[in-house]
GROMACS .gro file of N, CA and C in nm:
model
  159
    1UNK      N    1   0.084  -0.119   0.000
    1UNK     CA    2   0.000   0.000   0.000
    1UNK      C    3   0.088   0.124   0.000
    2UNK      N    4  -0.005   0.235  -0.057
    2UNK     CA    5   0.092   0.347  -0.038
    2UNK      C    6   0.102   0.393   0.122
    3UNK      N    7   0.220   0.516   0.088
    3UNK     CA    8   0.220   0.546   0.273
    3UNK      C    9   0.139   0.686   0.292
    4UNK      N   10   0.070   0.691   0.399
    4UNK     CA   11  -0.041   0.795   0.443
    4UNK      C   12  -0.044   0.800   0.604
    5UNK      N   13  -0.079   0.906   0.611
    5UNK     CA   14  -0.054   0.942   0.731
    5UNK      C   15  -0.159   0.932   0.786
    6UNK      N   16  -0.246   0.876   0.925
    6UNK     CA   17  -0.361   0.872   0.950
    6UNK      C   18  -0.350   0.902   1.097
    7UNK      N   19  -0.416   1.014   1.143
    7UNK     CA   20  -0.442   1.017   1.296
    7UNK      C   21  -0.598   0.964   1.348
    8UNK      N   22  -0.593   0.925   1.452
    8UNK     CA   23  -0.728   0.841   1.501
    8UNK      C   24  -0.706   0.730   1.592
    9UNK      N   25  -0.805   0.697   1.623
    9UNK     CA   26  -0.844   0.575   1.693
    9UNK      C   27  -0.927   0.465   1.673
   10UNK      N   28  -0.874   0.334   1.732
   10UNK     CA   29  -0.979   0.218   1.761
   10UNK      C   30  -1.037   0.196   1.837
   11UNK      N   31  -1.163   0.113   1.844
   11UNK     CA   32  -1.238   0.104   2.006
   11UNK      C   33  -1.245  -0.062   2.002
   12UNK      N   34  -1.260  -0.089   2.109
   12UNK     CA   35  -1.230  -0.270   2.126
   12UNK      C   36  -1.343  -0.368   2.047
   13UNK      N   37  -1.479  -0.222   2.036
   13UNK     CA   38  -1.549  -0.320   1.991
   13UNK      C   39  -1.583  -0.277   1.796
   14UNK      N   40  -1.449  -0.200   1.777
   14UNK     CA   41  -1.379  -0.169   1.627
   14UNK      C   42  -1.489  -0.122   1.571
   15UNK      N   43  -1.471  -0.019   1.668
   15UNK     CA   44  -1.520   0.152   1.616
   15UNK      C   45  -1.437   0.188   1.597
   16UNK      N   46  -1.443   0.295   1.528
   16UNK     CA   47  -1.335   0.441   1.514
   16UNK      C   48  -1.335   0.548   1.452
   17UNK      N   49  -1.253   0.627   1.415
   17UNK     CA   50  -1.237   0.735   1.408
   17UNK      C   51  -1.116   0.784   1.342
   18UNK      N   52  -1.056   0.852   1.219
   18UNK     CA   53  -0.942   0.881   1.194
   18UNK      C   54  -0.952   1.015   1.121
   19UNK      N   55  -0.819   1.053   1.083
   19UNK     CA   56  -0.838   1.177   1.039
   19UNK      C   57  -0.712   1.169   0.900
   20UNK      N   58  -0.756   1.216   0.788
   20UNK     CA   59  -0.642   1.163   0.666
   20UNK      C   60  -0.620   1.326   0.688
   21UNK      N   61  -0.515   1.420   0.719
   21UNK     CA   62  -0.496   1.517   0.701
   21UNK      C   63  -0.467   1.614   0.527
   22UNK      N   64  -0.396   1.500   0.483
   22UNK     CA   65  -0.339   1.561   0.348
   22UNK      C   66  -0.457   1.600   0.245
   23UNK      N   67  -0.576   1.519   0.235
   23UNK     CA   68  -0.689   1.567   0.174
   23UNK      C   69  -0.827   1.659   0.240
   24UNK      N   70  -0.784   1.667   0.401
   24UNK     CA   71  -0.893   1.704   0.465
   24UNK      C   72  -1.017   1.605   0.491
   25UNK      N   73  -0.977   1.477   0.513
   25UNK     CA   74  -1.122   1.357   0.501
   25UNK      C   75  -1.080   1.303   0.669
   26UNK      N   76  -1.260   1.269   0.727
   26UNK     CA   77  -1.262   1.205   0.846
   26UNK      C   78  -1.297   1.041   0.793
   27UNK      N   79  -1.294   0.942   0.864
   27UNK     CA   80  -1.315   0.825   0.862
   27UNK      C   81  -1.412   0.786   0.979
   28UNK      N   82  -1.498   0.727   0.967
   28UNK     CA   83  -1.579   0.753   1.139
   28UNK      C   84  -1.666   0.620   1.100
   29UNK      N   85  -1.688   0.556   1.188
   29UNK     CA   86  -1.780   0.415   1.172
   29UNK      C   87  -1.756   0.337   1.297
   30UNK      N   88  -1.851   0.186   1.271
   30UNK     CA   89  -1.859   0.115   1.325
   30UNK      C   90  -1.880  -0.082   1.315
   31UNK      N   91  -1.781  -0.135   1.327
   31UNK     CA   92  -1.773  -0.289   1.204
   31UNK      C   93  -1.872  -0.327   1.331
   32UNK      N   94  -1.944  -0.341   1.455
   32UNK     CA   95  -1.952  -0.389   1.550
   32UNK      C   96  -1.923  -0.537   1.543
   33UNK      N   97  -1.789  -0.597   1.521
   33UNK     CA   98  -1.731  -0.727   1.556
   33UNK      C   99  -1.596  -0.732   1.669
   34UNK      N  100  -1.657  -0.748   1.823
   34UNK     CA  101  -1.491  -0.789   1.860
   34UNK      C  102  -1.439  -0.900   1.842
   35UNK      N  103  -1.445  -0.951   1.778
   35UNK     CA  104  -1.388  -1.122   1.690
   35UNK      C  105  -1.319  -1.042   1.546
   36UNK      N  106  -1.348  -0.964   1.553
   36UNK     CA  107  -1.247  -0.909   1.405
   36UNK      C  108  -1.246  -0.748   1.442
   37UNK      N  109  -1.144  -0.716   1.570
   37UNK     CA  110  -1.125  -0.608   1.599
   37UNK      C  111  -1.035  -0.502   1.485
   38UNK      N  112  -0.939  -0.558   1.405
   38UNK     CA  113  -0.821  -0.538   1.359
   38UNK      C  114  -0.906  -0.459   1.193
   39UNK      N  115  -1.027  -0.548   1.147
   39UNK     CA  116  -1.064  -0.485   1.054
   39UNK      C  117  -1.119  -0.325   1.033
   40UNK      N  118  -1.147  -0.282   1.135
   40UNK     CA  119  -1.122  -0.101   1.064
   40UNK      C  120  -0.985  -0.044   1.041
   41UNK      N  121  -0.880  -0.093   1.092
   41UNK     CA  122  -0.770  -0.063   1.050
   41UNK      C  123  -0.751  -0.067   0.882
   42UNK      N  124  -0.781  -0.182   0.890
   42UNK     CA  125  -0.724  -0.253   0.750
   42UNK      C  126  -0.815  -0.180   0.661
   43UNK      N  127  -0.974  -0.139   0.687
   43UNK     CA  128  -1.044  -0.105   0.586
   43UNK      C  129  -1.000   0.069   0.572
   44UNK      N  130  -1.001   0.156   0.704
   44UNK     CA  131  -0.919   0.263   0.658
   44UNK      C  132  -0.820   0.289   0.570
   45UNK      N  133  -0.705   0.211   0.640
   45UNK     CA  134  -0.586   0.213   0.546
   45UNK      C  135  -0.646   0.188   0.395
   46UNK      N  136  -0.716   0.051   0.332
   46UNK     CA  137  -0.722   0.032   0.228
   46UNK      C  138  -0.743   0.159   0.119
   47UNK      N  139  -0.834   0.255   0.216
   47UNK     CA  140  -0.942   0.357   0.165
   47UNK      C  141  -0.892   0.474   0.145
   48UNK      N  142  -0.795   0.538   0.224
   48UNK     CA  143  -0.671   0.603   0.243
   48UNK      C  144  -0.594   0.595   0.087
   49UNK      N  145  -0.584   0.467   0.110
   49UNK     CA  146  -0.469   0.429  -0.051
   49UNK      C  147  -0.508   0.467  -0.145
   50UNK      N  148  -0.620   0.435  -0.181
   50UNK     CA  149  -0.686   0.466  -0.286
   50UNK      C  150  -0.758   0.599  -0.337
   51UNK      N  151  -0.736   0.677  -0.253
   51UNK     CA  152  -0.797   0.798  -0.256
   51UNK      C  153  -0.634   0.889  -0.402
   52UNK      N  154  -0.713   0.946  -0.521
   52UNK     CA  155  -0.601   1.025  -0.609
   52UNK      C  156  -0.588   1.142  -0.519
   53UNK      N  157  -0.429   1.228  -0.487
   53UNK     CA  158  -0.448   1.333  -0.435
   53UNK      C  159  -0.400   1.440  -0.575
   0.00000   0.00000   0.00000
């Protein structure tokens, strides 16, 4: 993936919250799975990448 800078947080039950500064975009949701805590990470980042600046 490309590299991006993301400020934010996870919640245990993988909520969150991030902030992509370089385009001005929030990220904000909720997977409600704690059996697959790790996936808002992964779906941010993915989303992040893909964004043209």
């Amino acid at each position: 993936m490309g590299k991006v800078e993301l400020m934010g947080h996870l919640d245990s039950t993988a909520s969150f919250t991030f902030y992509y500064p370089t385009p001005d975009l929030f990220f904000v949701g909720d997977i409600n799975q704690m059996a697959k805590s790790a996936l808002p990470a992964r779906l941010v980042m993915q989303l992040a990448s893909s964004i043209r600046l």
